[in-house]
Amino acid sequence: MRNLKNIGCSTSEIGGITATTWDVTTNSLICASGPTGPEGASALIRLKRIHYSRGLEVGETEIAAWDLDGPLPDPSKDKILSLHYLPDIATICIILAGGDIYIVREELQAGQERIEIVGSVDAGITAADWSPDEELLAISTGAGTFLFMTRDFEEVTNVTFGPEDLKLSKHVSVGWGKSETQFKGKRAKALRDPTVPEHVDEGKLSPCDDSRSMISWRGDGAYVAINTIEAENRRIIRVYSREGILDSVSEPVDGLEGSLSWRPAGNLITGVQRSKEYVQVVFFERNGLRHGQFRLRLTQRELEDWGMRIDLKWNNDSTVLAVSYLDRVQLWTMGNYHYYLKQEIHLGSAGNVQGVHSALGVSWHPEQALRLGVHSTYAEMDLNYTSTVAGGSTFIPNDHGLVSVIDGCNLKVTPLKRANVPPPMSLHEISLDRNVTDTAMSRSGACIAALDQQQLTVWKHDDENDEYSVASRHDLTVGSAGKILPRQVAFWGDSDIVFLVYSEDSHKDVIYKAALDQGKVTPTTLLELPFSISCLIPALNHDSIFLESTGGSIYELEDNRHGSYDTNGVNGTKTNEHTLAVKELLKNPPWPKSCPKIEVWQSDEKVKKRIIFGLTATGTLYAAEPWSGRQGSQLARNCTSFLVTQAHLIFTTSQHLLKFVHLTAHQDLEVPSDEPETDERCRSIERGAQLVTVMPSSYAVVLQMPRGNLETIFPRALVLAGIRKSIVTKDYRTAFLTCRNQRVDMNILHDYDPGQFMANVSLFVKQIKKVEHIDLFLSQLRDEDVCQTMYKNTLNFSMSDEVGPQTNGISYNALIAGESKVNRICDAFLQALGGLRESHLQNIITAHVCKAPPDLDAALSLIGRLREHGDESVERAVEHICFLADVNQIYNHALGLYDLDLTLLVAQQSQKDPREYLPYLQTLQEQPPLRRKFTIDNDLSRHTKALHHLHALHAFDELLTYTTKHALYPQALTLYRYDPPHLTILTRHHASFLLSHSHFHAGALAYASLSDHAAAYPAYRAAGLWREALGCASLVPLPAEELKALARDLAEGLVEARDFQAAATVVREYGGDGPGAARLLCRGHWYAEAVRVIALQGGGGGGGGGDGVARERLLEEVLDVGLVEGFAGMTELLAECKGQLGAQVPRLRELREKKVRDPLGFFEGGEAAGGGVDVPDNVSIAPTDASTTGGTFLTRYTGKTKGTLGTAVSRRSSKNRRREERKRAAGKKGSIYEEEYLVNSVRRLIERVNGVGEEVERLVEGLVRRGMRERARAVEEAMVEVTEACKGCIGEVFEVVDENKSAAEAEKGEIAEYRPSGGEGVLWESMEQAWKRQEPPVVKAFQRLSLLG
């Protein structure tokens, strides 16, 4: 689908050129002329270098010239067979037919001559060619030998041609053409084997054969082919290896001529076969067998005129075959196994080739694949081409996908939007008189312009007959100054045509503008430019024409009417009050040289923003904004093709990806990353595919594969862009159909703009109309916001757009937060469809069923009402609801509505056996209404409803049994809350139920509410509520001994719970044991209360209550002993805390220092790593030998691995996790969890010290009251020391190092989506705990007692 467009043309009138070659270091062409001179005298050979600059100037430099005194009697009859430039040594090698081999040095070393004969072949040379790597020179001699020479011109191989070479042919004869291999019998001719050729070639020579030999190397230099005449009666192609070993010989081909060119790709050897009727290019494989052909489309007259001599030459990337004739060169390409004639280059006048005995010379540039030099004996031409698609507009509504393919005199035109016809076929084929040079389509696609060597032809499409007819022809030679070379053509809108020609007389580019007036071309306006033009660039909407110079600058073509000139531009000749001028648009482009393909995008806003996109020949895609003051940017370095639409830049990459870049007037270009799985702007395509055209209105992109076939795809970026645009314009029908056709989740219709959708549900129903389509939309609803997940919009909006729809200044999304999206939409549809029940009954049912959870009761109730009114659509409605949901579930819901007729309808739609449901329904029909409802609800396990029916039936005994069976006590109590007798029975049963399930407190309350204190106090006792238990026991009332025993049991429980105050109260008040109560208070460090109890007790063990001696004795026996025991216990506790701090804080400091000093050793081996074990230092490497089992500190604890480790982590079992959790809880020394364990241990110690602070204060006061000042001072000092130690270690223990914290947070941010499981999950949680900010505990202040000093 691609054509060759001329993007550079220069000529040089140097006479007598016989050979040319390229110097790739300077991109100059080296030309050789001669040998020339008078007959019998010495001949002159002249070498010149032609420099083709970016401008119009062509520089010529003479390299050398010398007189030839060769071995031939007449040196002027000699001929240059090979001209080659060796750039690494700046040397030109010239090989003459007379046998001399010359080298011409441009850079002389000491002792070297500029011109030197390095060798000579006495028998003469018939052909010569250098290998692609310039290491070998292949020469065939007049003595029938084949020589291989090094670049130092030393012979390495000498092979002699002979008839025995034909015996080495590897061809196998299967008897084609022989009588015994033919079909015989009746109708034998009709049944002839189609694999048998009608004629078998014998290798006869062509009558136009010039007896020349030719050599051609394969692209990799491993093989070389030579075309020679054997025994003066047959042409054969021999293939030799690089070592000079004969590999194969071609099969006989009649009329094979001397032309030869091996395709650099290596698969085809190309030659020319001539017959009386036609000439064709034939192909051979390396083994010598034929492999296809194509005809050159020459008439008999052309064959006898300029088609007498034909040469072939492939370009360096094997895409273009140059076919040289006596006065012209044709460029052929291949696609889908069809050969297209893309360009015809004239260098002479057709029919005026008398005296010319050789075809035009062609020299392809070794590095620039589509650049070639063409020379004749009187001129030389430098031509540069690019491969491009001649396509129509990509703007809606003119995006018909129109593509025009040049094939000689034919234009193959296909509107791909209407007919995706694969090449080489086409929907329309336009025939012209001459071979087409360039073609263009108008903005609407109604007109096609074809430019050839002599005229411009405009074809117009007839919509009624669907065919193209000639609208106008314009002769290019009329009004032109001298000889011109047509190059390019473009439409300016629908009514003007601009074409570019090269004037061979003035050596300048000239632009012509012609207007179409009712299909006729009016007189033209021309503009001769002072610089060389690379290409014409029509704007995407064809309202402007831009020019690119060969230097890369961009200009805009302007049409100044009524003779108004633009002083800032370049003005042309004024004709009919129209003047063409150019205005510079981009002077310093970001691309280093001219781009073969340029596109100019312009925004639709009032403030016109232009972006110029350029693709270089090396695949670099650039973007530049004229007048923006910013330098251009490089978008991609691996681009293979690109297109521009109103909304997107679309390009393909060498990584076989199709990418989309949003184009807006308010944001910069953002190229998506190579993530086709997550980004809608990136999509994988077939290997080597390139863009042909894009049709935004149908969301289609057409790609051409390397072999030539087409593929139409519908990228998500285009599809979603179209859907979003339709939603914004409230064209819900188009958006819905696009979602349906392209399999896009239909939730986007709501999620893209929820507020607008909910406000236009009625409009949605009106546009969609079809019941099936509305059902399809409702059935696909789900609560996920697809615009935030799978269809996240990649087009950045402004802040006002990001807020979303507003309702009185409040975000719509905020108003509906927490509400089910599905239910909200279904309710809106039910409201909109409320008045359309007759036509949209099915949709109403669907809206009920699609709720979450499905509202089957509402749908069935609607069907039930329709049945009551005798509606004929009932059966259809039942069938539809059974299709939407599980029929068994629908059956249960219908039964739950107590509508047996509706239940029967549903059952009939199910696969249930009538023998199962009919008897059951008959049984229900026979029951009273309330009993029927109870039976239904009980069978459906709706026990609460069934309980209500039993209550309505006044069947209390059955209700009590049912309540007990299904534990429905709260519901039953609610039903009988105003029926005291039944309420009492239910409450007692409920209390028993609670006690049986260990709910002692609730059960005790139930018994207490019934004033059953005898049953309540054991329940309170079991619940551990001593006050309530003793209170209820006293209300029973219990005997004194039983009450005392109860109090004793309760006190023992309180002592176990370390509630010494409560235990002392129970012992003193209900046991009468004052000293025992005081001892309990001393155990809890409540010394002041103990003193008060002793004072109230009096004499204690049998003495009088007011005896002072007895009280003092109790104080000494109870209080003093308690103080001493409390002092001993508290001193021991504080000493342990001090010792723990002294051991754990230094150890924690040591661990942290080691982690900073040797992180790998710390995380990998703990103590073991520092014990002399060699730990690999591969911290910065992903999983290696040190991390394949456990992972490095960068991988093991973050899960950031690329393969084995991540897989191993995911396979950790729950058993490993439990074992790892035990290790973490133990915090064993040397383990990875030790640091965390130590930090938590210090935190618990501080909390314990804070907890005993008040106890120490009470202990000190008690000791002082009893005169034990030294003990009080000692315990106070110990408490102060521990408190200060805790305060001093907080900054060190709970401090988070800033660097580690920032690194950990950064690491955590990168891997937030990953969370390992199993044993590694415990490690992860440990690291997360370390990442979190450590809030240090607060150490409570300890107040010293001032009496102690």
Coordinates of N, CA, C and O in Angstrom, one line a residue, residues 556-561 563-572 579-584:
E556 N 5.1 27.7 5.4 CA 3.7 27.6 5.0 C 3.5 28.4 3.7 O 3.9 29.5 3.5
L557 N 2.7 27.7 2.8 CA 2.4 28.3 1.5 C 1.2 29.2 1.7 O 0.2 28.8 2.2
E558 N 1.3 30.4 1.1 CA 0.2 31.4 1.3 C -0.2 31.8 -0.1 O 0.6 31.9 -1.0
D559 N -1.5 32.0 -0.3 CA -2.1 32.5 -1.5 C -2.5 33.9 -1.3 O -3.6 34.2 -0.7
N560 N -1.7 34.9 -1.7 CA -2.1 36.3 -1.5 C -2.9 36.8 -2.7 O -2.5 36.9 -3.8
R561 N -4.1 37.1 -2.4 CA -5.1 37.5 -3.5 C -5.0 39.0 -3.7 O -4.5 39.7 -2.9
G563 N -3.0 40.6 -5.4 CA -1.7 41.2 -5.6 C -1.1 41.6 -4.3 O -0.1 42.4 -4.3
S564 N -1.6 41.2 -3.1 CA -1.0 41.7 -1.8 C 0.2 40.8 -1.5 O 0.0 39.6 -1.4
Y565 N 1.3 41.4 -1.3 CA 2.6 40.6 -1.1 C 2.9 40.5 0.4 O 2.7 41.5 1.1
D566 N 3.5 39.4 0.7 CA 4.0 39.2 2.1 C 5.4 39.6 2.1 O 6.3 38.9 1.5
T567 N 5.8 40.6 2.8 CA 7.2 41.1 2.8 C 8.1 40.1 3.6 O 9.3 40.2 3.4
N568 N 7.5 39.3 4.5 CA 8.3 38.4 5.2 C 8.5 37.0 4.5 O 9.3 36.2 5.0
G569 N 7.9 36.8 3.4 CA 8.0 35.6 2.7 C 8.8 35.7 1.4 O 9.5 36.6 1.1
V570 N 8.7 34.6 0.6 CA 9.2 34.6 -0.7 C 8.1 34.7 -1.7 O 7.3 33.8 -1.8
N571 N 8.0 35.7 -2.5 CA 6.9 35.9 -3.4 C 7.2 35.3 -4.7 O 8.3 35.2 -5.2
G572 N 6.1 34.9 -5.4 CA 6.3 34.4 -6.7 C 5.7 35.3 -7.8 O 5.5 36.5 -7.6
T579 N -1.0 35.6 -5.9 CA 0.4 35.4 -5.8 C 0.7 34.4 -4.7 O 0.2 34.5 -3.6
L580 N 1.6 33.5 -5.0 CA 2.0 32.5 -4.1 C 3.2 33.0 -3.3 O 4.1 33.7 -3.9
A581 N 3.2 32.8 -2.0 CA 4.3 33.1 -1.2 C 4.5 32.1 -0.1 O 3.6 31.3 0.2
V582 N 5.7 32.1 0.5 CA 6.0 31.1 1.6 C 6.4 31.9 2.8 O 7.0 33.0 2.7
K583 N 5.9 31.5 3.9 CA 6.2 32.1 5.2 C 6.9 31.0 6.1 O 6.4 29.9 6.2
E584 N 8.0 31.4 6.7 CA 8.8 30.5 7.5 C 8.0 30.2 8.7 O 7.7 31.1 9.5

